[in-house]
Coordinates of C-alpha atoms in Angstrom, one line a residue:
X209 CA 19.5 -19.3 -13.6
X210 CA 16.2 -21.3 -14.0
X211 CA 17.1 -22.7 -17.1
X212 CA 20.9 -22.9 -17.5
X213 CA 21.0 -23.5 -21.1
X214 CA 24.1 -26.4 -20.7
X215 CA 23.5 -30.0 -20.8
X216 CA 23.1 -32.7 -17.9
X217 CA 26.6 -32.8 -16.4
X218 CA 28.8 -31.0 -18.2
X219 CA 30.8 -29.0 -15.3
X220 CA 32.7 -30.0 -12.5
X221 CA 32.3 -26.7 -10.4
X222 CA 29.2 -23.9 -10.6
X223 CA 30.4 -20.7 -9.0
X224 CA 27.2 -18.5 -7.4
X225 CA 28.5 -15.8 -6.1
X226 CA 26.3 -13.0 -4.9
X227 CA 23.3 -14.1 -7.3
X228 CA 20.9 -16.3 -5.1
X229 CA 19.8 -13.1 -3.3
X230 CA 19.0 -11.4 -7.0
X231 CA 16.6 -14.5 -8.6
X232 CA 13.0 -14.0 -8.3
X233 CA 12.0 -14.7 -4.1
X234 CA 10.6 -18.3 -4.7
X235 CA 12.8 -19.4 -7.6
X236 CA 16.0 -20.4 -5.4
X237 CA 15.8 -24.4 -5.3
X238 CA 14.9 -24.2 -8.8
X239 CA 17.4 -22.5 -9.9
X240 CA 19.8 -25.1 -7.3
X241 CA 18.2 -27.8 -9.6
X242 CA 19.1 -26.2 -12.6
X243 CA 22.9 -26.1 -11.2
X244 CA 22.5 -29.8 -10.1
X245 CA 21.3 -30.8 -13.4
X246 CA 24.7 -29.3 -15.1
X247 CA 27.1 -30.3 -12.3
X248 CA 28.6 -33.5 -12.8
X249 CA 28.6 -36.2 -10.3
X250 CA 30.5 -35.4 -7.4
X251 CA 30.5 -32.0 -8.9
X252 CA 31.2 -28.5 -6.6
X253 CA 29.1 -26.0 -5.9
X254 CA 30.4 -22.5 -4.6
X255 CA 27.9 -20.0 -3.3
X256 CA 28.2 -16.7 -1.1
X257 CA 25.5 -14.4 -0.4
X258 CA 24.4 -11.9 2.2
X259 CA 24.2 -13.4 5.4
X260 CA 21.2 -13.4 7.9
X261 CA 22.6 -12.0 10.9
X262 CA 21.0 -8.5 12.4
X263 CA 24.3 -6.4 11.8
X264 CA 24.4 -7.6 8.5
X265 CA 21.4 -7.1 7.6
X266 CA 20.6 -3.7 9.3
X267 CA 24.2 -2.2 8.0
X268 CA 23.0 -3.3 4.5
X269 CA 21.4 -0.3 2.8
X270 CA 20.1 -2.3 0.1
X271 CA 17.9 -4.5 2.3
X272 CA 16.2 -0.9 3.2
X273 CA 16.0 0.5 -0.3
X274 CA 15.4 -2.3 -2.4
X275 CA 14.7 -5.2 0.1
X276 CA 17.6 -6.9 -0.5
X277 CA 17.7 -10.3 0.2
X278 CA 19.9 -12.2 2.9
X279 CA 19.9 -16.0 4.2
X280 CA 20.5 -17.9 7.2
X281 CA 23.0 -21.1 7.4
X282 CA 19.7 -23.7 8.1
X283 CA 17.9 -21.9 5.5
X284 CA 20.8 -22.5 2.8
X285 CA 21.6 -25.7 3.9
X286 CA 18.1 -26.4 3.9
X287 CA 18.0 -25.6 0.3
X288 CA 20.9 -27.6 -0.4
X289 CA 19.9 -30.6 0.7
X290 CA 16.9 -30.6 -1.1
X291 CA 18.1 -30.2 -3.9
X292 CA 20.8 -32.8 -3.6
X293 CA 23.9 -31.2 -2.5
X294 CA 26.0 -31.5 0.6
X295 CA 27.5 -28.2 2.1
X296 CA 31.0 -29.3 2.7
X297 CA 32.1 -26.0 4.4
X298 CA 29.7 -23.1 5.9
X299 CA 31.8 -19.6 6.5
X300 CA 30.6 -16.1 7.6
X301 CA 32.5 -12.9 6.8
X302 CA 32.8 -9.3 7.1
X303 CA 32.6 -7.5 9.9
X304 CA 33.2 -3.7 10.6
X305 CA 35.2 -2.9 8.0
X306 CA 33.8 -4.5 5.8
X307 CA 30.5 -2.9 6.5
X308 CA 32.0 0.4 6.5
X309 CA 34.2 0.6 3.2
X310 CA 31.3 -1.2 1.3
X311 CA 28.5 1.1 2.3
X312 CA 30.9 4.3 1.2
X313 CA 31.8 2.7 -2.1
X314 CA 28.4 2.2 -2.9
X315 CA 27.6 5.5 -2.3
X316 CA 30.7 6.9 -3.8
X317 CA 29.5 5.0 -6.8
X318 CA 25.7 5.5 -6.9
X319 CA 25.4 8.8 -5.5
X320 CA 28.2 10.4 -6.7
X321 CA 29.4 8.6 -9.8
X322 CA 32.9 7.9 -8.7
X323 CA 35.1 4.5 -7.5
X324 CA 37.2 5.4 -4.5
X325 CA 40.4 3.8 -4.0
X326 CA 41.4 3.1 -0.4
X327 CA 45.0 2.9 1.0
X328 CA 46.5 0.0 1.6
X329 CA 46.2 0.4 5.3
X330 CA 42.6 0.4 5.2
X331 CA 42.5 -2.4 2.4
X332 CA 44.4 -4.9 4.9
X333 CA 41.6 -4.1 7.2
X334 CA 39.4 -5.3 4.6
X335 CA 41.1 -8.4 4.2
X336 CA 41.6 -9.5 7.6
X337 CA 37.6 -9.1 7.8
X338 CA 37.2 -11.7 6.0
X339 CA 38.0 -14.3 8.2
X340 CA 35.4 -17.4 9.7
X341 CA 32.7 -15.9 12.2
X342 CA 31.7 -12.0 10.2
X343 CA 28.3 -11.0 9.9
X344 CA 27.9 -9.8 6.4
X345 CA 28.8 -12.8 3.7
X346 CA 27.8 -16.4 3.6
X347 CA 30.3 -18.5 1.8
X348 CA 29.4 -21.9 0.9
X349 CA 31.4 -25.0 -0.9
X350 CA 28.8 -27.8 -1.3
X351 CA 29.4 -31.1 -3.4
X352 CA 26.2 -32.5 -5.7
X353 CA 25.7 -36.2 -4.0

């Protein structure tokens, strides 16, 4: 992500889901740089990440183990605007369900080598999570200026 290997503006829309948090600490307006350097003008840029707010944050066991990164909406839109882009919409997501189902699937899958399937009752609870104001996911649709 530091050095997209892509010429100057050759895509209309860079999609960053769940990587910012990953990239070396310290690296994150380079690598925002190296996505406005591709982007053409005008171009979209759509990011999520773990969001910095204390549920999220203590209810992710990857921040514990691993120190798992998670960002704040100044922060981010902060980083945006120095490197050029405009954050046309700022969303939050996830909220108990979410929290719940993700931490047992990752232990399902980590732990005990297996992918659980849940029932569609508890999968429509995982989609109506997902609405504006959660506490887990940061979802961002900015446009290079």
């Amino acid at each position: 992500a530091e050095k997209l290997p892509f010429r100057d503006k050759s895509f209309d829309t860079v999609i960053f889901l769940d990587v910012i948090e990953h990239i070396p600490a310290q690296t994150e307006l380079k690598c925002l740089k190296e996505i406005y350097r591709v982007l053409k003008p005008k171009g979209t840029l759509i990011l999520s990440t773990g969001y910095k707010h204390p549920l999220g944050v203590l209810f992710d066991p990857s921040f514990w183990a691993f120190g798992h990164r998670h960002y704040g909406k100044d922060e981010l839109n902060n980083m945006l605007t120095q490197t050029g882009f405009y954050a046309l919409h700022v969303i939050t997501s996830g909220k108990f369900w979410r929290i719940v189902t993700f931490n047992i699937s990752m232990m399902a899958k980590h732990v005990f080598k297996i992918k659980l399937e849940y029932s569609k009752r508890i999968k429509k609870k995982i989609l109506e999570d997902f609405k504006p104001e959660g506490v887990v996911s940061i979802h961002i649709i900015a446009q290079k200026q």
